[in-house]
Short mmCIF file of C-alpha atoms and ligand atoms in Angstrom, two decimals:
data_model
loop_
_atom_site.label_atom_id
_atom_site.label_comp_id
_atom_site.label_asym_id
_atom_site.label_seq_id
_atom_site.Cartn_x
_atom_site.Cartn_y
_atom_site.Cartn_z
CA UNK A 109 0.80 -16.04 7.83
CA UNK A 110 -3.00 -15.11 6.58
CA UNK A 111 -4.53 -12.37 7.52
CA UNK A 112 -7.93 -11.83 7.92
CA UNK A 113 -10.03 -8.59 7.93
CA UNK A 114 -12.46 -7.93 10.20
CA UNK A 115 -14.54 -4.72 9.55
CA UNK A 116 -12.06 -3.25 7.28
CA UNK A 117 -9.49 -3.42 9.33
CA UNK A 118 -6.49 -6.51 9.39
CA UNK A 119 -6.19 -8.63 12.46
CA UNK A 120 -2.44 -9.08 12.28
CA UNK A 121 -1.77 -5.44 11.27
CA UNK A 122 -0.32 -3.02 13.92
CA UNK A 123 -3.24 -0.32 13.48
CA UNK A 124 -1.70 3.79 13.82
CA UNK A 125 -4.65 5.85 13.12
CA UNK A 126 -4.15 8.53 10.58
CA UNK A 127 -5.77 12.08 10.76
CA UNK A 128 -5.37 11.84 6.97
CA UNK A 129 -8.40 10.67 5.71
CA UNK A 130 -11.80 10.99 4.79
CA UNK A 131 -15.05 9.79 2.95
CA UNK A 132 -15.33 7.76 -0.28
CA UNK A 133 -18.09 9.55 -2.13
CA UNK A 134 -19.03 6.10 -2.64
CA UNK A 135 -18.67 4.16 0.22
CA UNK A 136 -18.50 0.30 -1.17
CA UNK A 137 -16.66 1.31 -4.34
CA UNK A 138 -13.81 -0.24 -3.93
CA UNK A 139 -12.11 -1.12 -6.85
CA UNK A 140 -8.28 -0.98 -7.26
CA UNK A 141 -5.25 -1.42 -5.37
CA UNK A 142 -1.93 0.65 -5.44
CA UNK A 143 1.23 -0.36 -4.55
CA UNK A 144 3.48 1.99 -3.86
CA UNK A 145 7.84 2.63 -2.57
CA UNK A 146 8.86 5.22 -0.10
CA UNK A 147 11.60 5.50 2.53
CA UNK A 148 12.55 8.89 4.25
CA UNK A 149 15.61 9.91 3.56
CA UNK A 150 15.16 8.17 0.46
CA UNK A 151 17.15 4.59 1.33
CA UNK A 152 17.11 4.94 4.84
CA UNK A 153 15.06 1.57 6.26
CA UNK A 154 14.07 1.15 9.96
CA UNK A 155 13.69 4.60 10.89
CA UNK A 156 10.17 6.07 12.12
CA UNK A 157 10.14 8.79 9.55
CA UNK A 158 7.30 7.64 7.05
CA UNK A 159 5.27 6.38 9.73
CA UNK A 160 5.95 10.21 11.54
CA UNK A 161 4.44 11.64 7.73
CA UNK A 162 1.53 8.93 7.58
CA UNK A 163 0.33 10.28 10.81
CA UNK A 164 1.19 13.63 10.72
CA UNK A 165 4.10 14.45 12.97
CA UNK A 166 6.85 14.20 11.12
CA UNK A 167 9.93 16.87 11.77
CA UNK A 168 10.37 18.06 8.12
CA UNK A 169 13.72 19.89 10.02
CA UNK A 170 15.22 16.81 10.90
CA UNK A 171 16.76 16.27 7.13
CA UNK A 172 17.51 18.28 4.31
CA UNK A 173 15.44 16.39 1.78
CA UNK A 174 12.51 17.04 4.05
CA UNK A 175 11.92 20.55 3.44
CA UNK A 176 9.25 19.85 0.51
CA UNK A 177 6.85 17.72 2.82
CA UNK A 178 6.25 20.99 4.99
CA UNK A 179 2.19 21.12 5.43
CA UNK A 180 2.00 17.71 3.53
CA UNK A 181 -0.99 16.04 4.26
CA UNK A 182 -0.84 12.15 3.11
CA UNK A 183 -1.42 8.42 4.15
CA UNK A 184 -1.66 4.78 2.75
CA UNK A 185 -3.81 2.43 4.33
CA UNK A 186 -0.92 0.08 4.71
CA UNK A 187 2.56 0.15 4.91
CA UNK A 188 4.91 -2.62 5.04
CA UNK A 189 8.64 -2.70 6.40
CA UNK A 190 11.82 -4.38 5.27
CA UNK A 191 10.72 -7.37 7.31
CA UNK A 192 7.50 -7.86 6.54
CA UNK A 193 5.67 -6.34 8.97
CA UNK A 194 2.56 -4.51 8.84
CA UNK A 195 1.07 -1.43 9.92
CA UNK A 196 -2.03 0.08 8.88
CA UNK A 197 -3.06 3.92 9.20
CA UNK A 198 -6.47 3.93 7.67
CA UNK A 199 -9.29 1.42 7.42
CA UNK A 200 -10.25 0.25 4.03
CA UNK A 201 -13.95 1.71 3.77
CA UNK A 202 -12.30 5.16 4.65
CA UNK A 203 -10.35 7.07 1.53
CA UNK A 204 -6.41 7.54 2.23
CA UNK A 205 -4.87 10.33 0.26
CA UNK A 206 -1.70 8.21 -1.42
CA UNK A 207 -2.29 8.83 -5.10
CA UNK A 208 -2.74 12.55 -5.23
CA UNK A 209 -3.36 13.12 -9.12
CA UNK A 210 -4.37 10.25 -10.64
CA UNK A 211 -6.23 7.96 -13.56
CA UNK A 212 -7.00 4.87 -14.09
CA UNK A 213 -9.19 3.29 -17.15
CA UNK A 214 -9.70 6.65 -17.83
CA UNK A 215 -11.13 7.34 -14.32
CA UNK A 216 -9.19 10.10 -12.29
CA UNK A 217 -8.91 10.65 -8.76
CA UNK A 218 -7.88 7.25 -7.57
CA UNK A 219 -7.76 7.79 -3.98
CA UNK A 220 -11.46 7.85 -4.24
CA UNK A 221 -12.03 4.21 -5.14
CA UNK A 222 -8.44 2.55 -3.91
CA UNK A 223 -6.28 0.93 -1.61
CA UNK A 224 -3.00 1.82 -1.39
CA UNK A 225 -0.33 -0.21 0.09
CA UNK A 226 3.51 1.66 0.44
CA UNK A 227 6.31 -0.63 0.55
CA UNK A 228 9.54 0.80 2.49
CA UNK A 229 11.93 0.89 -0.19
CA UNK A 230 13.09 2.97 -3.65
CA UNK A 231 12.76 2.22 -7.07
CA UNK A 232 15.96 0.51 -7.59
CA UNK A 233 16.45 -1.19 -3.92
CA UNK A 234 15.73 -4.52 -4.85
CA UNK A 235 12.20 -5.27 -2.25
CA UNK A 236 12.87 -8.12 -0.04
CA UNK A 237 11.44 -11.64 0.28
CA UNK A 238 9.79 -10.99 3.60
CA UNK A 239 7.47 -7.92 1.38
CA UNK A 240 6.63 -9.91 -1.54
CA UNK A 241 5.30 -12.41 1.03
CA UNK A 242 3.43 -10.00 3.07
CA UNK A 243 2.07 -7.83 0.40
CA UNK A 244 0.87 -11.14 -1.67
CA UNK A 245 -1.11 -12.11 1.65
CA UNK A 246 -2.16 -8.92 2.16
CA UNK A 247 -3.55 -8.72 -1.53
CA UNK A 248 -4.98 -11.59 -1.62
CA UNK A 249 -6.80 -11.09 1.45
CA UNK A 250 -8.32 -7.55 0.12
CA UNK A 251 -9.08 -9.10 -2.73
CA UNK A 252 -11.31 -11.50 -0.91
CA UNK A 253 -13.08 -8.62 0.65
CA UNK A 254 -13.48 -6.39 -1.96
CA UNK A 255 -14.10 -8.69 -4.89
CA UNK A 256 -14.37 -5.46 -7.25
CA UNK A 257 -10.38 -5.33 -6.78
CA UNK A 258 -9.43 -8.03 -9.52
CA UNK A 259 -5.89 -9.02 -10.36
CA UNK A 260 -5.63 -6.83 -13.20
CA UNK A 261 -6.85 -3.80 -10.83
CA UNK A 262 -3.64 -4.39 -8.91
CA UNK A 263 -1.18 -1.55 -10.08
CA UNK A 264 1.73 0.84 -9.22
CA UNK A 265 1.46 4.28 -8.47
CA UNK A 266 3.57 4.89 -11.70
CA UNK A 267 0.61 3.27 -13.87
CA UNK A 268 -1.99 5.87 -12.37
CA UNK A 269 0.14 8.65 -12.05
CA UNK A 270 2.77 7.80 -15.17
CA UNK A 271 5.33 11.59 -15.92
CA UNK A 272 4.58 12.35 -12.51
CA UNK A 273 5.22 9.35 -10.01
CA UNK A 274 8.02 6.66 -10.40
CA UNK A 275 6.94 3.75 -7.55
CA UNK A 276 7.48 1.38 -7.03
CA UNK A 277 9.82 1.66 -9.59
CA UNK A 278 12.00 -1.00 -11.42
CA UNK A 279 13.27 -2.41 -8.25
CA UNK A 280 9.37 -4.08 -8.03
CA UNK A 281 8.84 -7.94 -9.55
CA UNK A 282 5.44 -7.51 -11.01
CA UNK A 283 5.70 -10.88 -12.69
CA UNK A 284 6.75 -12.42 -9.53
CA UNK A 285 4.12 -10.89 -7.34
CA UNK A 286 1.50 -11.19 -9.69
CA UNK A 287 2.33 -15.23 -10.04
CA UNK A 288 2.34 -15.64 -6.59
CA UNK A 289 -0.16 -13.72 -6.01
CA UNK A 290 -3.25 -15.25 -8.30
CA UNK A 291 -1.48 -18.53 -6.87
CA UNK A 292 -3.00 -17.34 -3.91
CA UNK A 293 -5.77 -16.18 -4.93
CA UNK A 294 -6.59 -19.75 -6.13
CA UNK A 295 -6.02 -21.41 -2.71
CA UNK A 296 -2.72 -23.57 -4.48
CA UNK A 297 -0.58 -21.55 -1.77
CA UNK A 298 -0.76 -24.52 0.98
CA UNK A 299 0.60 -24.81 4.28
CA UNK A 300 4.18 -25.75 3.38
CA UNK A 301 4.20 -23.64 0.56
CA UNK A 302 6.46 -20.47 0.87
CA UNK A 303 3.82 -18.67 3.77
CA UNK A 304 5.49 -19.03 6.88
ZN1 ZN B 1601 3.53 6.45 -4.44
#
């Protein structure tokens, strides 16, 4: 499926709006994209708790591992489920707090001038066929509207945040993604290519 965005926000996306977020200090810099991997409990798929921490209501008593996101305050724009689907928490021109501490090209503070995307997963949960194909439409749709993201400014949250963060771990095919993705990018993706 394409998807199309339409004042910084995607069409086909299920939009839950995020109290976590603010201001870019610069409003049109927009300039990298983050993929990220997160499930809560860590493995558990389906459930409702990362969208519960994206928007601020999760029960950090309803399992053990929870106890350190207490007070937590954190979002991605997007996040996409086992099966593909979509959901996105805050619109593009706004800043999401997913990277926390952060460089890139020697540039820190990431969230400032980035998108980030979570897939549900961990890093050694092999991501499924039904992600790749949504994240690579996804991508290559921001990368259409924010031409200042450039396949090389497509990155993990362990390049930006390397000692410190670990996603989307090894699990992740960059060299699959990253194929598919500037085959995209290129328009050679046609209709009875692998989109469906
Ligand atoms: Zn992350």
């Amino acid at each position: 499926m394409l998807l199309r965005i339409n004042d910084h926000i995607v069409n086909e996306a299920s939009f839950h709006p995020s109290p976590h977020k603010d201001a870019r200090p610069v409003a049109d810099d927009i300039s990298l994209l983050v993929i990220h991997g997160i499930s809560l409990p860590a493995g558990d798929f389906g459930g409702n708790h990362v969208d519960d921490l994206f928007m601020g209501c999760l029960d950090c008593a309803a399992h053990s591992s929870f106890a350190p996101l207490e007070g937590l305050r954190v979002s991605a724009h997007c996040f996409i489920r086992r099966n593909g689907a979509l959901i996105q928490y805050v619109p593009f021109q706004q800043r999401a707090w997913h990277a926390g501490e952060s460089v890139w090209a020697g540039r820190e503070r990431c969230n400032d001038f980035s998108i980030g995307v979570e897939l549900e997963g961990t890093d050694i949960a092999p991501y499924t066929e039904q992600q790749y194909e949504t994240l690579v439409q996804l991508s290559c749709a921001l990368m259409k509207a924010y031409p200042q993201i450039t396949l090389d400014r497509v990155v993990g949250h362990e390049h930006i945040a390397p000692g410190r963060k670990t996603d989307p771990g090894p699990a992740f095919n960059w060299d699959m993604f990253k194929q598919r993705l500037s085959a995209a990018v290129m328009g050679l993706v046609n209709e009875n290519g692998s989109q469906k």
